[in-house]
Amino acid sequence: MTRTHRRRVSGRNKAIGAVVAAAVAGGGALLFTSTAQAAPVGAVYTKTSEWSNGYTAQYVVTNGSGEAKPDWTLEFDLPGGTKLGSLWNAESKVSGQHVTVTPPKWDTDGLKAGESVTVGFVVNGTDDPTGCLVDEAECAADDGATPEPSGRPTEPPAPTSTPTATDSAEPDPTGTATTPAPTSTPGNGTAAGAGFAPYVDTSLYPAYDLLANAEATGVKDYTLAFVTDGGGCTPKWGGVTDLASDAVAKQMGALRAAGGDVRVSFGGASGSELGTTCTSVDALAAA
């Protein structure tokens, strides 16, 4: 789903309109050249998944200016009754319902000519954002280009067939079957089953049910992602949610009681990793 948003009338456009009106009133003539400027940085909005009271979406920001763009600013407004849950691949500030997005701190090169970046986010609510601007100009309408992948799954993978013994079996030239010696496996793996700790994104909604999945699959170890700096060397889930307030993290005690455990991943595709923002070793260790 795409949205085209109306552009604010800048002071420069108003001034041009006044000049045209004056020229017409005075009987003068204006000559407008046909030289076209290169397309500026623009953005295309797409809703990538939705549920009863929320959705994930993305803006694909593209540099069409023909030259490198070291900095850019994306702005949009969330309708009343909606709230930004999390945002990745960029920095964001929220003032009321207005969201301002800037390049991530780790992206020191900016957008090269023709390059795109996908800014993904989660919204608690059902209405789409409005008033999209990039560098104070309206976001482009969808021109049919295929948006980049958002980095977040929106549909479960299609099941694949399981090969049978006859599909992959190879003849034994000696006629004697051999059994490979077992090797040690990190984590909770054994010779009979390898260790497996899949990533769980703590910022997505609805919250992932660790206990239900552990019961259904037998997988009891999980990697919770991601802890980043919420400001002032303060660790938060996705840089937004307090450590004890996250709906997924709250399940850790019950999961451990059921024989499972979690590990934590620091960093991720957006936000600031604590090691880059805490000003001392002691502050980082405390965080």
C-alpha positions as CSV (number, residue, x, y, z in Angstrom):
1,M,0.0,0.0,0.0
2,T,1.4,3.4,-0.9
3,R,0.5,6.9,0.1
4,T,1.3,10.2,-1.7
5,H,1.4,13.1,0.6
6,R,0.9,16.8,-0.2
7,R,3.9,19.1,0.0
8,R,4.2,22.2,2.1
9,V,4.3,25.4,0.2
10,S,7.7,26.9,0.8
11,G,8.5,30.6,1.0
12,R,10.4,30.3,-2.3
13,N,7.4,29.0,-4.1
14,K,5.3,31.8,-2.8
15,A,7.9,34.3,-4.0
16,I,7.9,32.8,-7.5
17,G,4.1,33.1,-7.6
18,A,4.2,36.7,-6.6
19,V,6.7,37.4,-9.4
20,V,4.5,35.7,-12.0
21,A,1.4,37.6,-10.8
22,A,3.3,40.9,-11.0
23,A,4.6,40.2,-14.5
24,V,1.1,39.3,-15.8
25,A,-0.4,42.4,-14.2
26,G,2.3,44.7,-15.8
27,G,2.0,43.1,-19.2
28,G,5.5,41.7,-18.9
29,A,6.7,38.4,-20.1
30,L,8.6,35.7,-18.2
31,L,10.8,33.1,-19.9
32,F,11.0,29.8,-18.1
33,T,13.8,27.5,-19.3
34,S,13.2,23.8,-19.8
35,T,16.3,22.8,-18.0
36,A,15.3,20.2,-15.5
37,Q,17.0,19.7,-12.2
38,A,18.0,16.2,-11.0
39,A,15.4,14.5,-8.9
40,P,16.0,15.1,-5.2
41,V,16.0,12.6,-2.4
42,G,12.6,11.0,-2.2
43,A,10.8,8.3,-0.2
44,V,8.1,5.7,-1.0
45,Y,5.9,4.3,1.7
46,T,4.8,0.7,2.0
47,K,2.8,-1.2,4.7
48,T,4.6,-4.6,5.0
49,S,2.3,-6.4,7.5
50,E,-0.6,-5.7,9.7
51,W,-2.7,-7.2,12.5
52,S,-5.8,-6.1,14.5
53,N,-4.3,-3.2,16.3
54,G,-0.9,-2.5,14.6
55,Y,1.3,-2.9,11.6
56,T,4.8,-2.8,10.3
57,A,5.7,-0.4,7.4
58,Q,8.7,1.2,5.7
59,Y,9.9,4.2,3.8
60,V,12.4,3.5,1.1
61,V,14.5,6.7,0.9
62,T,16.3,7.1,-2.4
63,N,18.9,9.6,-3.5
64,G,18.0,10.7,-7.0
65,S,19.9,13.9,-7.0
66,G,22.9,12.6,-9.0
67,E,25.4,13.3,-6.3
68,A,26.3,12.0,-2.9
69,K,24.0,13.1,-0.1
70,P,25.9,13.0,3.3
71,D,22.7,13.9,5.3
72,W,18.9,13.7,4.9
73,T,15.8,14.1,7.0
74,L,12.6,12.2,6.7
75,E,9.5,13.5,8.5
76,F,6.0,12.1,8.9
77,D,3.0,12.4,11.2
78,L,1.2,9.6,13.0
79,P,-2.6,10.0,13.1
80,G,-4.2,10.5,16.5
81,G,-4.6,7.2,18.4
82,T,-1.4,5.7,16.9
83,K,2.1,5.4,18.5
84,L,5.5,4.5,17.1
85,G,6.6,1.2,18.6
86,S,10.1,0.9,17.2
87,L,12.1,2.0,14.2
88,W,15.3,0.6,12.6
89,N,18.0,1.5,10.0
90,A,17.9,5.1,11.2
91,E,17.7,7.5,14.2
92,S,14.3,8.9,15.2
93,K,12.8,11.6,17.4
94,V,9.1,11.8,18.3
95,S,7.4,15.1,19.2
96,G,3.7,14.5,19.8
97,Q,2.6,12.7,16.7
98,H,5.4,14.1,14.5
99,V,8.3,11.7,13.7
100,T,11.7,13.0,12.5
101,V,14.1,10.4,11.0
102,T,17.8,11.0,10.3
103,P,20.6,8.7,9.1
104,P,22.0,6.2,11.6
105,K,25.1,7.3,13.4
106,W,27.1,4.4,12.0
107,D,26.4,5.5,8.4
108,T,29.2,7.9,7.9
109,D,29.1,7.8,4.1
110,G,25.5,9.0,3.6
111,L,23.5,8.1,0.5
112,K,25.5,7.8,-2.7
113,A,23.9,8.8,-6.0
114,G,21.1,6.3,-6.8
115,E,21.5,4.6,-3.4
116,S,18.5,3.7,-1.2
117,V,18.0,2.9,2.4
118,T,14.9,1.2,4.0
119,V,13.6,2.8,7.2
120,G,11.3,0.2,8.8
121,F,9.1,0.7,11.8
122,V,6.3,-0.7,13.9
123,V,3.1,1.3,14.7
124,N,0.6,0.6,17.4
125,G,-2.6,1.6,15.7
126,T,-4.2,1.0,12.3
127,D,-4.0,4.3,10.4
128,D,-1.2,5.1,8.0
129,P,1.2,8.0,8.5
130,T,0.6,11.3,6.7
131,G,2.5,14.5,5.8
132,C,5.7,12.7,4.6
133,L,8.6,15.0,3.7
134,V,12.2,14.4,2.8
135,D,14.4,17.4,3.3
136,E,11.2,19.5,3.5
137,A,9.9,18.3,0.1
138,E,7.0,15.9,-0.4
139,C,7.7,12.2,-0.6
140,A,7.5,10.8,-4.0
141,A,4.6,8.8,-5.2
142,D,5.1,5.1,-5.8
143,D,6.6,4.9,-9.3
144,G,6.3,1.1,-9.6
145,A,9.8,0.5,-8.2
146,T,10.1,-2.5,-6.0
147,P,11.0,-1.5,-2.4
148,E,14.0,-3.0,-0.8
149,P,13.4,-5.8,1.7
150,S,12.6,-4.4,5.2
151,G,14.9,-6.9,7.0
152,R,11.9,-8.2,9.0
153,P,9.9,-11.3,8.0
154,T,6.3,-10.7,7.2
155,E,5.2,-14.2,6.2
156,P,6.3,-17.6,7.5
157,P,8.6,-19.5,5.1
158,A,7.0,-22.0,2.8
159,P,7.5,-25.6,3.9
160,T,10.0,-27.6,2.0
161,S,9.9,-31.3,1.3
162,T,12.0,-33.6,3.5
163,P,14.3,-35.8,1.5
164,T,14.0,-39.6,2.0
165,A,16.8,-42.0,2.4
166,T,16.6,-42.9,-1.3
167,D,16.9,-39.2,-2.3
168,S,20.3,-38.7,-0.7
169,A,21.8,-42.1,0.1
170,E,25.1,-42.9,-1.6
171,P,26.4,-46.4,-2.1
172,D,29.1,-47.6,0.3
173,P,32.0,-48.8,-1.9
174,T,33.3,-51.1,0.9
175,G,29.9,-52.5,1.8
176,T,30.6,-51.6,5.4
177,A,28.6,-48.8,7.1
178,T,30.7,-46.4,9.1
179,T,29.5,-44.1,11.9
180,P,31.3,-40.7,12.2
181,A,32.6,-39.9,15.7
182,P,30.5,-37.4,17.6
183,T,31.9,-34.0,18.1
184,S,31.2,-31.5,20.8
185,T,28.4,-28.9,20.2
186,P,28.2,-25.5,21.8
187,G,25.2,-24.5,23.8
188,N,22.8,-27.2,24.9
189,G,23.6,-29.6,22.0
190,T,24.5,-33.2,22.4
191,A,25.7,-35.9,20.1
192,A,22.0,-36.6,19.4
193,G,20.9,-33.0,18.8
194,A,22.7,-29.8,18.0
195,G,22.3,-26.6,20.0
196,F,19.9,-24.0,18.6
197,A,19.1,-20.5,19.9
198,P,17.0,-18.6,17.3
199,Y,16.8,-14.8,17.3
200,V,13.6,-13.2,18.7
201,D,13.0,-9.6,17.9
202,T,11.7,-8.1,21.2
203,S,10.4,-4.9,19.5
204,L,7.8,-6.5,17.2
205,Y,4.1,-6.7,18.1
206,P,2.4,-8.9,19.2
207,A,5.0,-10.2,21.5
208,Y,6.6,-13.5,20.7
209,D,5.5,-16.3,23.0
210,L,8.6,-18.1,24.1
211,L,6.9,-20.7,26.3
212,A,4.3,-21.7,23.7
213,N,7.0,-22.0,21.0
214,A,9.3,-24.0,23.4
215,E,6.4,-26.4,24.1
216,A,5.5,-26.8,20.4
217,T,9.0,-27.2,19.0
218,G,11.2,-28.4,21.9
219,V,13.5,-25.4,21.3
220,K,14.3,-23.9,24.8
221,D,17.2,-21.5,24.1
222,Y,16.6,-18.1,22.5
223,T,18.6,-15.0,21.5
224,L,16.8,-11.8,22.4
225,A,17.5,-8.9,20.1
226,F,18.5,-6.1,20.4
227,V,19.8,-4.1,23.3
228,T,21.0,-0.6,22.3
229,D,21.5,2.7,24.0
230,G,18.3,4.5,24.9
231,G,20.2,7.7,25.7
232,G,22.9,8.5,28.2
233,C,24.4,5.0,28.2
234,T,21.1,3.5,29.2
235,P,20.4,-0.1,27.9
236,K,17.0,-0.5,26.4
237,W,15.3,-3.1,24.1
238,G,15.5,-1.5,20.6
239,G,16.6,1.7,22.3
240,V,13.0,2.3,23.3
241,T,11.7,-0.2,26.0
242,D,13.1,-0.5,29.5
243,L,14.7,-3.8,30.2
244,A,12.1,-5.0,32.7
245,S,9.1,-3.7,30.7
246,D,9.5,-5.6,27.5
247,A,6.8,-8.3,26.9
248,V,9.2,-10.8,25.6
249,A,11.9,-10.2,28.3
250,K,9.3,-10.7,31.0
251,Q,9.0,-14.4,30.0
252,M,12.6,-15.1,30.9
253,G,11.9,-16.3,34.4
254,A,9.2,-18.7,33.3
255,L,11.3,-20.0,30.4
256,R,14.2,-20.8,32.8
257,A,11.8,-22.5,35.2
258,A,10.8,-24.7,32.2
259,G,14.5,-25.6,31.6
260,G,15.2,-23.0,28.9
261,D,17.4,-19.9,28.9
262,V,18.1,-16.8,26.9
263,R,21.1,-14.8,25.7
264,V,21.1,-11.2,24.7
265,S,22.3,-9.6,21.4
266,F,23.7,-6.1,21.6
267,G,23.6,-3.7,18.6
268,G,21.5,-4.6,15.6
269,A,20.8,-2.7,12.4
270,S,19.7,0.6,14.0
271,G,20.3,2.6,17.0
272,S,23.6,3.0,18.9
273,E,25.5,0.1,20.5
274,L,26.4,0.8,24.1
275,G,30.1,0.4,23.4
276,T,30.0,3.4,21.2
277,T,28.1,5.7,23.5
278,C,29.1,4.9,27.1
279,T,32.0,7.2,28.0
280,S,34.0,4.8,30.2
281,V,34.7,1.2,30.8
282,D,33.0,1.3,34.2
283,A,29.9,3.0,32.7
284,L,29.7,0.3,30.0
285,A,30.1,-2.5,32.5
286,A,27.4,-1.1,34.6
287,A,25.0,-0.7,31.6
